[in-house]
Short mmCIF file of C-alpha atoms in Angstrom, two decimals:
data_model
loop_
_atom_site.label_atom_id
_atom_site.label_comp_id
_atom_site.label_asym_id
_atom_site.label_seq_id
_atom_site.Cartn_x
_atom_site.Cartn_y
_atom_site.Cartn_z
CA UNK A 1071 16.30 -17.92 28.49
CA UNK A 1072 13.67 -20.13 26.66
CA UNK A 1073 13.06 -20.49 23.04
CA UNK A 1074 9.91 -20.26 21.63
CA UNK A 1075 8.87 -22.64 18.55
CA UNK A 1076 6.40 -22.06 16.34
CA UNK A 1077 4.00 -25.07 15.50
CA UNK A 1078 4.36 -26.77 12.23
CA UNK A 1079 2.31 -25.36 9.63
CA UNK A 1080 2.45 -21.75 11.03
CA UNK A 1081 1.68 -19.41 8.40
CA UNK A 1082 4.19 -16.24 8.40
CA UNK A 1083 2.70 -13.40 7.08
CA UNK A 1084 3.05 -9.69 6.54
CA UNK A 1085 1.02 -6.45 6.40
CA UNK A 1086 1.20 -3.26 4.75
CA UNK A 1087 -0.85 0.01 4.55
CA UNK A 1088 -1.61 1.65 1.09
CA UNK A 1089 -0.58 5.22 2.10
CA UNK A 1090 3.03 3.63 3.37
CA UNK A 1091 4.02 1.54 0.48
CA UNK A 1092 2.18 2.40 -2.88
CA UNK A 1093 3.38 5.86 -3.74
CA UNK A 1094 1.77 7.20 -7.34
CA UNK A 1095 -0.12 9.82 -5.46
CA UNK A 1096 -0.66 11.64 -8.56
CA UNK A 1097 -1.24 8.98 -11.03
CA UNK A 1098 -4.22 7.60 -12.58
CA UNK A 1099 -6.86 9.76 -11.19
CA UNK A 1100 -6.10 9.17 -7.33
CA UNK A 1101 -7.79 11.36 -5.37
CA UNK A 1102 -6.38 13.12 -2.52
CA UNK A 1103 -6.50 11.60 1.16
CA UNK A 1104 -6.56 13.07 4.71
CA UNK A 1105 -2.87 11.59 4.78
CA UNK A 1106 -2.03 13.78 1.58
CA UNK A 1107 -3.52 17.03 2.86
CA UNK A 1108 -1.88 16.62 6.20
CA UNK A 1109 1.58 15.74 4.90
CA UNK A 1110 1.29 18.72 2.61
CA UNK A 1111 0.38 21.00 5.23
CA UNK A 1112 3.43 23.09 6.31
CA UNK A 1113 5.16 22.35 9.63
CA UNK A 1114 2.88 19.27 10.34
CA UNK A 1115 5.10 16.52 9.50
CA UNK A 1116 8.80 16.46 9.99
CA UNK A 1117 10.83 17.39 6.76
CA UNK A 1118 7.75 17.92 4.82
CA UNK A 1119 7.81 14.20 4.25
CA UNK A 1120 4.88 12.73 1.99
CA UNK A 1121 3.82 9.21 0.90
CA UNK A 1122 3.96 10.48 -2.60
CA UNK A 1123 6.60 7.95 -3.62
CA UNK A 1124 6.95 5.85 -0.42
CA UNK A 1125 8.20 2.40 -1.36
CA UNK A 1126 6.51 2.93 -4.78
CA UNK A 1127 4.69 -0.82 -4.45
CA UNK A 1128 2.50 1.01 -7.60
CA UNK A 1129 5.01 0.59 -9.95
CA UNK A 1130 7.10 -2.29 -8.19
CA UNK A 1131 4.29 -4.72 -7.08
CA UNK A 1132 5.47 -7.66 -9.25
CA UNK A 1133 9.24 -7.17 -7.46
CA UNK A 1134 7.35 -7.15 -4.25
CA UNK A 1135 5.33 -10.14 -4.40
CA UNK A 1136 8.44 -12.06 -5.99
CA UNK A 1137 10.34 -11.12 -2.85
CA UNK A 1138 7.45 -12.14 -0.62
CA UNK A 1139 7.38 -15.82 -2.34
CA UNK A 1140 11.11 -16.18 -1.80
CA UNK A 1141 11.11 -15.28 1.68
CA UNK A 1142 8.19 -17.96 2.11
CA UNK A 1143 5.67 -15.66 3.19
CA UNK A 1144 2.16 -17.26 3.41
CA UNK A 1145 0.09 -14.40 3.83
CA UNK A 1146 -0.28 -10.79 2.81
CA UNK A 1147 -2.73 -8.29 4.36
CA UNK A 1148 -2.61 -4.84 2.80
CA UNK A 1149 -5.21 -1.89 2.66
CA UNK A 1150 -6.96 -0.29 -0.04
CA UNK A 1151 -6.58 3.21 -0.60
CA UNK A 1152 -9.80 4.34 -1.28
CA UNK A 1153 -8.97 7.75 -3.00
CA UNK A 1154 -7.37 5.35 -5.66
CA UNK A 1155 -10.76 3.43 -6.08
CA UNK A 1156 -13.29 6.20 -5.35
CA UNK A 1157 -11.27 9.59 -6.29
CA UNK A 1158 -13.89 12.18 -5.11
CA UNK A 1159 -17.27 12.66 -3.73
CA UNK A 1160 -19.10 11.91 -6.85
CA UNK A 1161 -18.93 8.24 -6.18
CA UNK A 1162 -17.50 7.39 -9.52
CA UNK A 1163 -15.42 4.36 -9.43
CA UNK A 1164 -11.86 4.54 -10.93
CA UNK A 1165 -11.25 1.50 -13.38
CA UNK A 1166 -7.41 2.49 -12.96
CA UNK A 1167 -7.90 2.25 -9.25
CA UNK A 1168 -9.56 -1.40 -9.40
CA UNK A 1169 -7.46 -2.52 -12.18
CA UNK A 1170 -4.11 -1.60 -9.78
CA UNK A 1171 -5.83 -3.86 -6.90
CA UNK A 1172 -6.32 -6.81 -9.38
CA UNK A 1173 -2.79 -6.84 -11.05
CA UNK A 1174 -0.32 -9.13 -9.63
CA UNK A 1175 -1.80 -11.16 -7.02
CA UNK A 1176 -2.59 -7.97 -4.70
#
């Protein structure tokens, strides 16, 4: 079996999806997402599981960033939970939502 080698300077990275890692679904004025609604609809998701807490990155982002540093992760791609930034159809921007994405190197 051949072994593949990564070239010198290769950047290892990670990626996450906001719904899968943030949690804090009902904090700081975050609006409802289509995933929130689907997961709270009876019989749509196994065990009635939701992303309400998930990995709790919303509260544990500093630990997550430190772990990535310790692992030597050179790139991190995350998605924005738009209901956290624009909670409803009024178009008003949530300062708490913006602040979350500005904290801790995210």
